[in-house]
Amino acid sequence: MCGGTELTCVVSLKPTPPANAFVSAADLGREQPCFPLDVFFCQGCAHVQLLDVVDPRSMFEDYIYVSGTSPMFVRHFENFSRDMMVRASLGPGDLVVDIGSNDGTLLRFFAEAGCRTIGIDPARNIARRATESGIETISEFLSVKLAQRIRDMSGLATLVTANNVFAHVDDLAEFVSAARTLLAPDGLFAFEVSYLADVVDKALFDTIYHEHLDYHSVKPLRCFFAMHGMELIEAIRVDVHGGSIRGVAQLAGGGHAISKSVESMIAQEERHGLDQVETFIQFAEQIDELKALLINLLGDLKAEGKRIAGYGAPAKATTLMHHFEIGPKTIDFIVDDSPFKQGLYSPGLHVPVLPPEAIYELEPDCLLVLAWNFAEPIMNKHSAYAEAGGQFIVPAPTIKVLN
């Protein structure tokens, strides 16, 4: 983010395939390439990042994650849209551009309020379905050239959003330059990213995978925006993905006041040690301790003859399963609510993914909740499984075994 070259490796996880590289039965015989998953700390600006960059086309052009399948995220995006309608003073006819718009779940709320909307998402299959549903979506990666084309066709945007995508970008300078190109003089750029403080505090190591090149904190972000003609005017914590930040930026010298939240969060980060390399060395040690505990627990259950299945096949499960060596010898199958993943096999380890009904048909003794950030709604939804004697194992941020 600062252009510095003094980088220190602080966490080394086991190499994995891309986190969403699920395979069909026909492709099980093909070897999947694995890539390093090493995390580096920048001594210049304290930004935390991967250096090994997997070709984004291979990860995003044929994507299977869909926002609209999660009721929790639908509600979150609805609340986000209401907040930004007020902050950006949006009215009927104003343009909202969403970068990484996926199936259009977020933009749909702005469209219902009378705004013009344009989505940008490289996932061709999802972009096509979003457009067919009424949310115009351009199936490309964001670039300054694309931003100029949108500006020439549709005018300047009052609001540009980028939720859960700002961490996916290798060339952040190009990304922000494109967002700046789209913005009206009084427009706002709003983004949400997983927050580094939560990753460290809660040992959320499984949010580290190749789609996530950047692990953001406010201090490096403020300097980065200043380098590129923008101002970070607000930073607040939000409770999604185990803990995230919502950042709001404007063109340098814009009309919106800079909130005290920016300075406040930077002060908290400094007290927390997020600008110190030692903090992340300790984080790596914490991961090793969690790994030993979970391996022992699952090993004991298998020794007792227990049958274990997984619940949820999110991207983070790829990191957790590979680093903690949880493959087909440990779990018999995974269930997932997304029809796009059912019938496929997990990246690299090739555990079959089945619909949730398989829990009641195959009756495993334990469910390892791989989608741990949704543990509570999953357990509520499947209370009948627990009532029949099944156990839930929640692996993070601390290990819990629940009836």
PDB file of C-alpha atoms in Angstrom, residues 63-342:
ATOM      1  CA  TYR A  63     -17.531 -17.980  -9.086  1.00  0.00           C
ATOM      2  CA  ILE A  64     -19.906 -19.975  -6.883  1.00  0.00           C
ATOM      3  CA  TYR A  65     -20.409 -17.735  -3.840  1.00  0.00           C
ATOM      4  CA  VAL A  66     -23.765 -15.941  -3.971  1.00  0.00           C
ATOM      5  CA  SER A  67     -24.681 -13.267  -1.401  1.00  0.00           C
ATOM      6  CA  GLY A  68     -28.417 -13.785  -1.625  1.00  0.00           C
ATOM      7  CA  THR A  69     -28.284 -17.340  -0.222  1.00  0.00           C
ATOM      8  CA  SER A  70     -27.518 -16.001   3.270  1.00  0.00           C
ATOM      9  CA  PRO A  71     -30.457 -14.315   5.052  1.00  0.00           C
ATOM     10  CA  MET A  72     -27.963 -12.739   7.453  1.00  0.00           C
ATOM     11  CA  PHE A  73     -26.094 -11.016   4.636  1.00  0.00           C
ATOM     12  CA  VAL A  74     -29.312  -9.899   2.979  1.00  0.00           C
ATOM     13  CA  ARG A  75     -30.312  -8.150   6.221  1.00  0.00           C
ATOM     14  CA  HIS A  76     -26.821  -6.704   6.591  1.00  0.00           C
ATOM     15  CA  PHE A  77     -26.890  -5.250   3.078  1.00  0.00           C
ATOM     16  CA  GLU A  78     -30.331  -3.804   3.688  1.00  0.00           C
ATOM     17  CA  ASN A  79     -29.036  -2.008   6.791  1.00  0.00           C
ATOM     18  CA  PHE A  80     -25.924  -0.904   4.907  1.00  0.00           C
ATOM     19  CA  SER A  81     -28.051   0.576   2.116  1.00  0.00           C
ATOM     20  CA  ARG A  82     -30.193   2.517   4.590  1.00  0.00           C
ATOM     21  CA  ASP A  83     -27.106   3.918   6.275  1.00  0.00           C
ATOM     22  CA  MET A  84     -25.500   4.995   3.015  1.00  0.00           C
ATOM     23  CA  MET A  85     -28.742   6.482   1.663  1.00  0.00           C
ATOM     24  CA  VAL A  86     -28.537   8.956   4.543  1.00  0.00           C
ATOM     25  CA  ARG A  87     -24.756   9.511   4.575  1.00  0.00           C
ATOM     26  CA  ALA A  88     -24.532  10.119   0.833  1.00  0.00           C
ATOM     27  CA  SER A  89     -27.855  12.034   0.690  1.00  0.00           C
ATOM     28  CA  LEU A  90     -29.037   9.725  -2.068  1.00  0.00           C
ATOM     29  CA  GLY A  91     -32.211  10.559  -3.928  1.00  0.00           C
ATOM     30  CA  PRO A  92     -34.184   9.147  -6.872  1.00  0.00           C
ATOM     31  CA  GLY A  93     -32.084   9.085 -10.030  1.00  0.00           C
ATOM     32  CA  ASP A  94     -28.713   9.230  -8.254  1.00  0.00           C
ATOM     33  CA  LEU A  95     -26.196   6.685  -9.511  1.00  0.00           C
ATOM     34  CA  VAL A  96     -24.844   3.926  -7.251  1.00  0.00           C
ATOM     35  CA  VAL A  97     -22.036   1.706  -8.555  1.00  0.00           C
ATOM     36  CA  ASP A  98     -21.210  -1.486  -6.663  1.00  0.00           C
ATOM     37  CA  ILE A  99     -17.824  -3.098  -7.308  1.00  0.00           C
ATOM     38  CA  GLY A 100     -17.909  -6.844  -6.776  1.00  0.00           C
ATOM     39  CA  SER A 101     -21.694  -6.707  -6.907  1.00  0.00           C
ATOM     40  CA  ASN A 102     -22.175 -10.493  -7.063  1.00  0.00           C
ATOM     41  CA  ASP A 103     -25.881 -11.309  -7.535  1.00  0.00           C
ATOM     42  CA  GLY A 104     -27.011  -7.710  -6.997  1.00  0.00           C
ATOM     43  CA  THR A 105     -28.324  -8.233  -3.458  1.00  0.00           C
ATOM     44  CA  LEU A 106     -27.005  -4.873  -2.228  1.00  0.00           C
ATOM     45  CA  LEU A 107     -27.874  -2.882  -5.347  1.00  0.00           C
ATOM     46  CA  ARG A 108     -31.435  -4.157  -5.281  1.00  0.00           C
ATOM     47  CA  PHE A 109     -32.097  -2.117  -2.110  1.00  0.00           C
ATOM     48  CA  PHE A 110     -30.817   1.067  -3.772  1.00  0.00           C
ATOM     49  CA  ALA A 111     -32.865   0.338  -6.902  1.00  0.00           C
ATOM     50  CA  GLU A 112     -35.998  -0.075  -4.794  1.00  0.00           C
ATOM     51  CA  ALA A 113     -35.321   3.415  -3.392  1.00  0.00           C
ATOM     52  CA  GLY A 114     -35.310   4.868  -6.922  1.00  0.00           C
ATOM     53  CA  CYS A 115     -31.556   5.087  -7.524  1.00  0.00           C
ATOM     54  CA  ARG A 116     -29.936   4.154 -10.795  1.00  0.00           C
ATOM     55  CA  THR A 117     -27.602   1.202 -10.269  1.00  0.00           C
ATOM     56  CA  ILE A 118     -24.701  -0.450 -12.053  1.00  0.00           C
ATOM     57  CA  GLY A 119     -22.928  -3.565 -10.800  1.00  0.00           C
ATOM     58  CA  ILE A 120     -19.407  -4.619 -11.711  1.00  0.00           C
ATOM     59  CA  ASP A 121     -18.425  -8.254 -11.212  1.00  0.00           C
ATOM     60  CA  PRO A 122     -16.087 -10.528 -13.187  1.00  0.00           C
ATOM     61  CA  ALA A 123     -18.102 -13.688 -12.389  1.00  0.00           C
ATOM     62  CA  ARG A 124     -19.776 -14.141 -15.734  1.00  0.00           C
ATOM     63  CA  ASN A 125     -22.402 -16.644 -14.605  1.00  0.00           C
ATOM     64  CA  ILE A 126     -23.497 -14.594 -11.598  1.00  0.00           C
ATOM     65  CA  ALA A 127     -23.357 -11.268 -13.475  1.00  0.00           C
ATOM     66  CA  ARG A 128     -25.600 -12.652 -16.179  1.00  0.00           C
ATOM     67  CA  ARG A 129     -28.196 -13.824 -13.664  1.00  0.00           C
ATOM     68  CA  ALA A 130     -28.063 -10.463 -11.852  1.00  0.00           C
ATOM     69  CA  THR A 131     -28.700  -8.595 -15.110  1.00  0.00           C
ATOM     70  CA  GLU A 132     -31.563 -10.940 -15.970  1.00  0.00           C
ATOM     71  CA  SER A 133     -33.079 -10.188 -12.545  1.00  0.00           C
ATOM     72  CA  GLY A 134     -33.080  -6.434 -13.300  1.00  0.00           C
ATOM     73  CA  ILE A 135     -29.735  -5.310 -11.829  1.00  0.00           C
ATOM     74  CA  GLU A 136     -27.508  -4.214 -14.720  1.00  0.00           C
ATOM     75  CA  THR A 137     -24.124  -5.845 -14.126  1.00  0.00           C
ATOM     76  CA  ILE A 138     -20.962  -5.459 -16.183  1.00  0.00           C
ATOM     77  CA  SER A 139     -18.929  -8.670 -16.168  1.00  0.00           C
ATOM     78  CA  GLU A 140     -15.405  -7.260 -15.993  1.00  0.00           C
ATOM     79  CA  PHE A 141     -12.669  -6.527 -13.485  1.00  0.00           C
ATOM     80  CA  LEU A 142     -12.617  -2.903 -12.353  1.00  0.00           C
ATOM     81  CA  SER A 143     -10.100  -0.671 -14.128  1.00  0.00           C
ATOM     82  CA  VAL A 144      -9.687   3.023 -14.789  1.00  0.00           C
ATOM     83  CA  LYS A 145     -10.611   2.359 -18.424  1.00  0.00           C
ATOM     84  CA  LEU A 146     -13.885   0.697 -17.398  1.00  0.00           C
ATOM     85  CA  ALA A 147     -14.617   3.504 -14.929  1.00  0.00           C
ATOM     86  CA  GLN A 148     -14.186   6.093 -17.690  1.00  0.00           C
ATOM     87  CA  ARG A 149     -16.568   4.127 -19.905  1.00  0.00           C
ATOM     88  CA  ILE A 150     -19.222   3.980 -17.189  1.00  0.00           C
ATOM     89  CA  ARG A 151     -18.782   7.682 -16.445  1.00  0.00           C
ATOM     90  CA  ASP A 152     -19.190   8.575 -20.129  1.00  0.00           C
ATOM     91  CA  MET A 153     -22.321   6.409 -20.473  1.00  0.00           C
ATOM     92  CA  SER A 154     -24.075   7.027 -17.154  1.00  0.00           C
ATOM     93  CA  GLY A 155     -22.506  10.077 -15.511  1.00  0.00           C
ATOM     94  CA  LEU A 156     -20.810  10.376 -12.143  1.00  0.00           C
ATOM     95  CA  ALA A 157     -21.778   8.279  -9.144  1.00  0.00           C
ATOM     96  CA  THR A 158     -23.031   9.729  -5.880  1.00  0.00           C
ATOM     97  CA  LEU A 159     -21.990   6.503  -4.174  1.00  0.00           C
ATOM     98  CA  VAL A 160     -19.458   3.797  -5.058  1.00  0.00           C
ATOM     99  CA  THR A 161     -19.481   0.691  -2.875  1.00  0.00           C
ATOM    100  CA  ALA A 162     -17.076  -2.233  -2.568  1.00  0.00           C
ATOM    101  CA  ASN A 163     -18.153  -4.732   0.073  1.00  0.00           C
ATOM    102  CA  ASN A 164     -15.903  -7.714   0.738  1.00  0.00           C
ATOM    103  CA  VAL A 165     -13.833  -7.003  -2.355  1.00  0.00           C
ATOM    104  CA  PHE A 166     -11.227  -4.416  -1.294  1.00  0.00           C
ATOM    105  CA  ALA A 167      -9.160  -7.248   0.217  1.00  0.00           C
ATOM    106  CA  HIS A 168      -9.229  -9.196  -3.069  1.00  0.00           C
ATOM    107  CA  VAL A 169      -7.207  -6.697  -5.084  1.00  0.00           C
ATOM    108  CA  ASP A 170      -3.524  -6.887  -6.006  1.00  0.00           C
ATOM    109  CA  ASP A 171      -3.253  -3.416  -7.592  1.00  0.00           C
ATOM    110  CA  LEU A 172      -5.051  -1.296  -5.001  1.00  0.00           C
ATOM    111  CA  ALA A 173      -3.770   1.926  -6.560  1.00  0.00           C
ATOM    112  CA  GLU A 174      -5.542   1.143  -9.862  1.00  0.00           C
ATOM    113  CA  PHE A 175      -8.668   0.133  -7.954  1.00  0.00           C
ATOM    114  CA  VAL A 176      -8.864   3.402  -6.018  1.00  0.00           C
ATOM    115  CA  SER A 177      -8.016   5.446  -9.102  1.00  0.00           C
ATOM    116  CA  ALA A 178     -10.963   3.804 -10.851  1.00  0.00           C
ATOM    117  CA  ALA A 179     -13.275   4.510  -7.896  1.00  0.00           C
ATOM    118  CA  ARG A 180     -12.099   8.133  -7.896  1.00  0.00           C
ATOM    119  CA  THR A 181     -12.837   8.351 -11.632  1.00  0.00           C
ATOM    120  CA  LEU A 182     -16.426   7.252 -11.003  1.00  0.00           C
ATOM    121  CA  LEU A 183     -17.149   9.617  -8.113  1.00  0.00           C
ATOM    122  CA  ALA A 184     -19.029  12.888  -8.293  1.00  0.00           C
ATOM    123  CA  PRO A 185     -17.220  15.781  -6.510  1.00  0.00           C
ATOM    124  CA  ASP A 186     -19.379  15.292  -3.405  1.00  0.00           C
ATOM    125  CA  GLY A 187     -19.647  11.524  -3.793  1.00  0.00           C
ATOM    126  CA  LEU A 188     -18.628   8.852  -1.306  1.00  0.00           C
ATOM    127  CA  PHE A 189     -16.704   5.613  -1.630  1.00  0.00           C
ATOM    128  CA  ALA A 190     -17.869   3.091   0.993  1.00  0.00           C
ATOM    129  CA  PHE A 191     -16.275  -0.296   1.537  1.00  0.00           C
ATOM    130  CA  GLU A 192     -16.313  -3.127   4.042  1.00  0.00           C
ATOM    131  CA  VAL A 193     -13.386  -5.423   4.733  1.00  0.00           C
ATOM    132  CA  SER A 194     -12.486  -7.987   7.341  1.00  0.00           C
ATOM    133  CA  TYR A 195     -10.740  -6.154  10.191  1.00  0.00           C
ATOM    134  CA  LEU A 196      -7.210  -7.197  11.077  1.00  0.00           C
ATOM    135  CA  ALA A 197      -7.773  -6.568  14.792  1.00  0.00           C
ATOM    136  CA  ASP A 198     -10.568  -9.152  14.821  1.00  0.00           C
ATOM    137  CA  VAL A 199      -8.494 -11.617  12.803  1.00  0.00           C
ATOM    138  CA  VAL A 200      -5.776 -11.442  15.488  1.00  0.00           C
ATOM    139  CA  ASP A 201      -8.034 -11.236  18.562  1.00  0.00           C
ATOM    140  CA  LYS A 202     -10.250 -14.156  17.552  1.00  0.00           C
ATOM    141  CA  ALA A 203      -7.591 -16.290  15.847  1.00  0.00           C
ATOM    142  CA  LEU A 204      -9.530 -16.053  12.573  1.00  0.00           C
ATOM    143  CA  PHE A 205      -6.679 -17.551  10.597  1.00  0.00           C
ATOM    144  CA  ASP A 206      -9.112 -19.299   8.252  1.00  0.00           C
ATOM    145  CA  THR A 207     -10.069 -15.959   6.726  1.00  0.00           C
ATOM    146  CA  ILE A 208      -6.573 -16.082   5.195  1.00  0.00           C
ATOM    147  CA  TYR A 209      -6.832 -17.523   1.686  1.00  0.00           C
ATOM    148  CA  HIS A 210      -5.740 -16.564  -1.801  1.00  0.00           C
ATOM    149  CA  GLU A 211      -8.773 -14.439  -2.609  1.00  0.00           C
ATOM    150  CA  HIS A 212      -7.821 -12.247   0.369  1.00  0.00           C
ATOM    151  CA  LEU A 213      -4.546 -10.582  -0.539  1.00  0.00           C
ATOM    152  CA  ASP A 214      -4.915  -7.769   2.007  1.00  0.00           C
ATOM    153  CA  TYR A 215      -5.685  -7.793   5.756  1.00  0.00           C
ATOM    154  CA  HIS A 216      -6.749  -4.279   6.528  1.00  0.00           C
ATOM    155  CA  SER A 217      -6.393  -1.912   9.435  1.00  0.00           C
ATOM    156  CA  VAL A 218      -7.226   1.791   9.540  1.00  0.00           C
ATOM    157  CA  LYS A 219      -3.754   3.299   9.955  1.00  0.00           C
ATOM    158  CA  PRO A 220      -2.338   2.030   6.625  1.00  0.00           C
ATOM    159  CA  LEU A 221      -5.649   2.766   4.890  1.00  0.00           C
ATOM    160  CA  ARG A 222      -5.636   6.431   5.890  1.00  0.00           C
ATOM    161  CA  CYS A 223      -2.125   6.919   4.508  1.00  0.00           C
ATOM    162  CA  PHE A 224      -2.977   4.979   1.360  1.00  0.00           C
ATOM    163  CA  PHE A 225      -6.032   7.086   0.509  1.00  0.00           C
ATOM    164  CA  ALA A 226      -4.057  10.283   1.136  1.00  0.00           C
ATOM    165  CA  MET A 227      -1.417   9.107  -1.366  1.00  0.00           C
ATOM    166  CA  HIS A 228      -4.151   8.728  -4.001  1.00  0.00           C
ATOM    167  CA  GLY A 229      -6.084  11.978  -3.761  1.00  0.00           C
ATOM    168  CA  MET A 230      -8.719  10.818  -1.285  1.00  0.00           C
ATOM    169  CA  GLU A 231      -9.549  11.147   2.405  1.00  0.00           C
ATOM    170  CA  LEU A 232     -10.703   8.407   4.757  1.00  0.00           C
ATOM    171  CA  ILE A 233     -13.465  10.203   6.639  1.00  0.00           C
ATOM    172  CA  GLU A 234     -15.017   7.385   8.669  1.00  0.00           C
ATOM    173  CA  ALA A 235     -14.103   3.946  10.002  1.00  0.00           C
ATOM    174  CA  ILE A 236     -16.492   1.920  12.131  1.00  0.00           C
ATOM    175  CA  ARG A 237     -16.582  -1.709  13.238  1.00  0.00           C
ATOM    176  CA  VAL A 238     -19.363  -3.959  11.959  1.00  0.00           C
ATOM    177  CA  ASP A 239     -20.202  -7.484  13.031  1.00  0.00           C
ATOM    178  CA  VAL A 240     -19.914  -9.545   9.844  1.00  0.00           C
ATOM    179  CA  HIS A 241     -17.315 -12.109   8.757  1.00  0.00           C
ATOM    180  CA  GLY A 242     -16.212 -12.424  12.362  1.00  0.00           C
ATOM    181  CA  GLY A 243     -15.548  -8.683  12.541  1.00  0.00           C
ATOM    182  CA  SER A 244     -15.128  -6.090   9.804  1.00  0.00           C
ATOM    183  CA  ILE A 245     -14.654  -2.375   9.301  1.00  0.00           C
ATOM    184  CA  ARG A 246     -16.800  -0.087   7.210  1.00  0.00           C
ATOM    185  CA  GLY A 247     -14.687   2.649   5.706  1.00  0.00           C
ATOM    186  CA  VAL A 248     -15.994   5.756   3.966  1.00  0.00           C
ATOM    187  CA  ALA A 249     -13.760   7.960   1.806  1.00  0.00           C
ATOM    188  CA  GLN A 250     -14.219  11.065  -0.321  1.00  0.00           C
ATOM    189  CA  LEU A 251     -12.180  13.018  -2.813  1.00  0.00           C
ATOM    190  CA  ALA A 252      -9.503  15.100  -1.075  1.00  0.00           C
ATOM    191  CA  GLY A 253     -11.043  18.340   0.156  1.00  0.00           C
ATOM    192  CA  GLY A 254     -14.594  17.033  -0.245  1.00  0.00           C
ATOM    193  CA  GLY A 255     -17.536  18.497   1.611  1.00  0.00           C
ATOM    194  CA  HIS A 256     -18.019  15.800   4.244  1.00  0.00           C
ATOM    195  CA  ALA A 257     -16.461  16.233   7.680  1.00  0.00           C
ATOM    196  CA  ILE A 258     -13.843  13.752   8.868  1.00  0.00           C
ATOM    197  CA  SER A 259     -15.265  11.711  11.729  1.00  0.00           C
ATOM    198  CA  LYS A 260     -13.379  11.264  14.988  1.00  0.00           C
ATOM    199  CA  SER A 261     -13.793   7.523  14.414  1.00  0.00           C
ATOM    200  CA  VAL A 262     -10.688   7.458  12.176  1.00  0.00           C
ATOM    201  CA  GLU A 263      -8.286   8.840  14.790  1.00  0.00           C
ATOM    202  CA  SER A 264      -9.981   6.824  17.508  1.00  0.00           C
ATOM    203  CA  MET A 265      -9.510   3.530  15.698  1.00  0.00           C
ATOM    204  CA  ILE A 266      -5.894   4.301  14.818  1.00  0.00           C
ATOM    205  CA  ALA A 267      -5.173   4.982  18.497  1.00  0.00           C
ATOM    206  CA  GLN A 268      -6.804   1.659  19.414  1.00  0.00           C
ATOM    207  CA  GLU A 269      -4.724  -0.147  16.798  1.00  0.00           C
ATOM    208  CA  GLU A 270      -1.497   1.294  18.163  1.00  0.00           C
ATOM    209  CA  ARG A 271      -2.436   0.210  21.690  1.00  0.00           C
ATOM    210  CA  HIS A 272      -3.307  -3.200  20.273  1.00  0.00           C
ATOM    211  CA  GLY A 273       0.101  -3.534  18.593  1.00  0.00           C
ATOM    212  CA  LEU A 274      -1.184  -3.836  15.040  1.00  0.00           C
ATOM    213  CA  ASP A 275       1.797  -1.770  13.904  1.00  0.00           C
ATOM    214  CA  GLN A 276       4.274  -4.169  15.558  1.00  0.00           C
ATOM    215  CA  VAL A 277       5.610  -7.345  13.921  1.00  0.00           C
ATOM    216  CA  GLU A 278       5.721  -9.172  17.276  1.00  0.00           C
ATOM    217  CA  THR A 279       1.900  -9.122  17.452  1.00  0.00           C
ATOM    218  CA  PHE A 280       1.685 -11.341  14.386  1.00  0.00           C
ATOM    219  CA  ILE A 281       4.422 -13.719  15.530  1.00  0.00           C
ATOM    220  CA  GLN A 282       2.281 -14.344  18.625  1.00  0.00           C
ATOM    221  CA  PHE A 283      -0.767 -14.768  16.369  1.00  0.00           C
ATOM    222  CA  ALA A 284       1.029 -17.572  14.504  1.00  0.00           C
ATOM    223  CA  GLU A 285       1.771 -19.311  17.809  1.00  0.00           C
ATOM    224  CA  GLN A 286      -1.904 -19.053  18.761  1.00  0.00           C
ATOM    225  CA  ILE A 287      -2.882 -20.776  15.502  1.00  0.00           C
ATOM    226  CA  ASP A 288      -0.536 -23.667  16.303  1.00  0.00           C
ATOM    227  CA  GLU A 289      -2.163 -24.081  19.735  1.00  0.00           C
ATOM    228  CA  LEU A 290      -5.676 -24.098  18.231  1.00  0.00           C
ATOM    229  CA  LYS A 291      -4.576 -26.672  15.648  1.00  0.00           C
ATOM    230  CA  ALA A 292      -3.252 -29.046  18.322  1.00  0.00           C
ATOM    231  CA  LEU A 293      -6.464 -28.772  20.353  1.00  0.00           C
ATOM    232  CA  LEU A 294      -8.802 -29.443  17.420  1.00  0.00           C
ATOM    233  CA  ILE A 295      -6.725 -32.328  16.018  1.00  0.00           C
ATOM    234  CA  ASN A 296      -6.736 -33.975  19.458  1.00  0.00           C
ATOM    235  CA  LEU A 297     -10.494 -33.496  19.867  1.00  0.00           C
ATOM    236  CA  LEU A 298     -11.363 -34.914  16.457  1.00  0.00           C
ATOM    237  CA  GLY A 299      -8.872 -37.755  16.920  1.00  0.00           C
ATOM    238  CA  ASP A 300     -10.491 -38.727  20.219  1.00  0.00           C
ATOM    239  CA  LEU A 301     -13.954 -38.694  18.653  1.00  0.00           C
ATOM    240  CA  LYS A 302     -12.823 -40.895  15.769  1.00  0.00           C
ATOM    241  CA  ALA A 303     -11.176 -43.294  18.233  1.00  0.00           C
ATOM    242  CA  GLU A 304     -14.551 -43.595  19.964  1.00  0.00           C
ATOM    243  CA  GLY A 305     -16.086 -44.624  16.658  1.00  0.00           C
ATOM    244  CA  LYS A 306     -17.903 -41.315  16.117  1.00  0.00           C
ATOM    245  CA  ARG A 307     -18.882 -40.316  12.595  1.00  0.00           C
ATOM    246  CA  ILE A 308     -18.165 -36.655  11.811  1.00  0.00           C
ATOM    247  CA  ALA A 309     -19.518 -34.445   9.035  1.00  0.00           C
ATOM    248  CA  GLY A 310     -18.911 -30.782   8.246  1.00  0.00           C
ATOM    249  CA  TYR A 311     -21.510 -28.023   8.005  1.00  0.00           C
ATOM    250  CA  GLY A 312     -20.811 -25.263   5.521  1.00  0.00           C
ATOM    251  CA  ALA A 313     -18.342 -25.068   2.659  1.00  0.00           C
ATOM    252  CA  PRO A 314     -17.285 -21.395   2.759  1.00  0.00           C
ATOM    253  CA  ALA A 315     -13.924 -20.315   1.391  1.00  0.00           C
ATOM    254  CA  LYS A 316     -12.461 -20.211   4.904  1.00  0.00           C
ATOM    255  CA  ALA A 317     -13.090 -23.955   5.259  1.00  0.00           C
ATOM    256  CA  THR A 318     -10.386 -24.632   2.660  1.00  0.00           C
ATOM    257  CA  THR A 319      -7.745 -22.974   4.840  1.00  0.00           C
ATOM    258  CA  LEU A 320      -8.986 -24.609   8.044  1.00  0.00           C
ATOM    259  CA  MET A 321      -9.238 -28.086   6.547  1.00  0.00           C
ATOM    260  CA  HIS A 322      -5.811 -27.997   4.902  1.00  0.00           C
ATOM    261  CA  HIS A 323      -3.921 -26.415   7.789  1.00  0.00           C
ATOM    262  CA  PHE A 324      -5.595 -28.627  10.401  1.00  0.00           C
ATOM    263  CA  GLU A 325      -5.352 -31.728   8.179  1.00  0.00           C
ATOM    264  CA  ILE A 326      -9.119 -32.383   8.155  1.00  0.00           C
ATOM    265  CA  GLY A 327      -9.799 -34.520   5.111  1.00  0.00           C
ATOM    266  CA  PRO A 328     -11.927 -37.530   4.149  1.00  0.00           C
ATOM    267  CA  LYS A 329     -10.298 -39.649   6.876  1.00  0.00           C
ATOM    268  CA  THR A 330     -11.749 -37.268   9.483  1.00  0.00           C
ATOM    269  CA  ILE A 331     -15.071 -36.068   8.056  1.00  0.00           C
ATOM    270  CA  ASP A 332     -17.325 -38.197   5.868  1.00  0.00           C
ATOM    271  CA  PHE A 333     -19.034 -35.357   4.018  1.00  0.00           C
ATOM    272  CA  ILE A 334     -19.915 -31.646   4.181  1.00  0.00           C
ATOM    273  CA  VAL A 335     -23.389 -30.181   3.872  1.00  0.00           C
ATOM    274  CA  ASP A 336     -23.962 -26.710   2.473  1.00  0.00           C
ATOM    275  CA  ASP A 337     -27.085 -24.636   1.874  1.00  0.00           C
ATOM    276  CA  SER A 338     -25.879 -23.379  -1.516  1.00  0.00           C
ATOM    277  CA  PRO A 339     -27.140 -25.454  -4.449  1.00  0.00           C
ATOM    278  CA  PHE A 340     -24.105 -24.236  -6.408  1.00  0.00           C
ATOM    279  CA  LYS A 341     -21.777 -26.279  -4.176  1.00  0.00           C
ATOM    280  CA  GLN A 342     -23.935 -29.367  -3.652  1.00  0.00           C
TER     281      GLN A 342
END
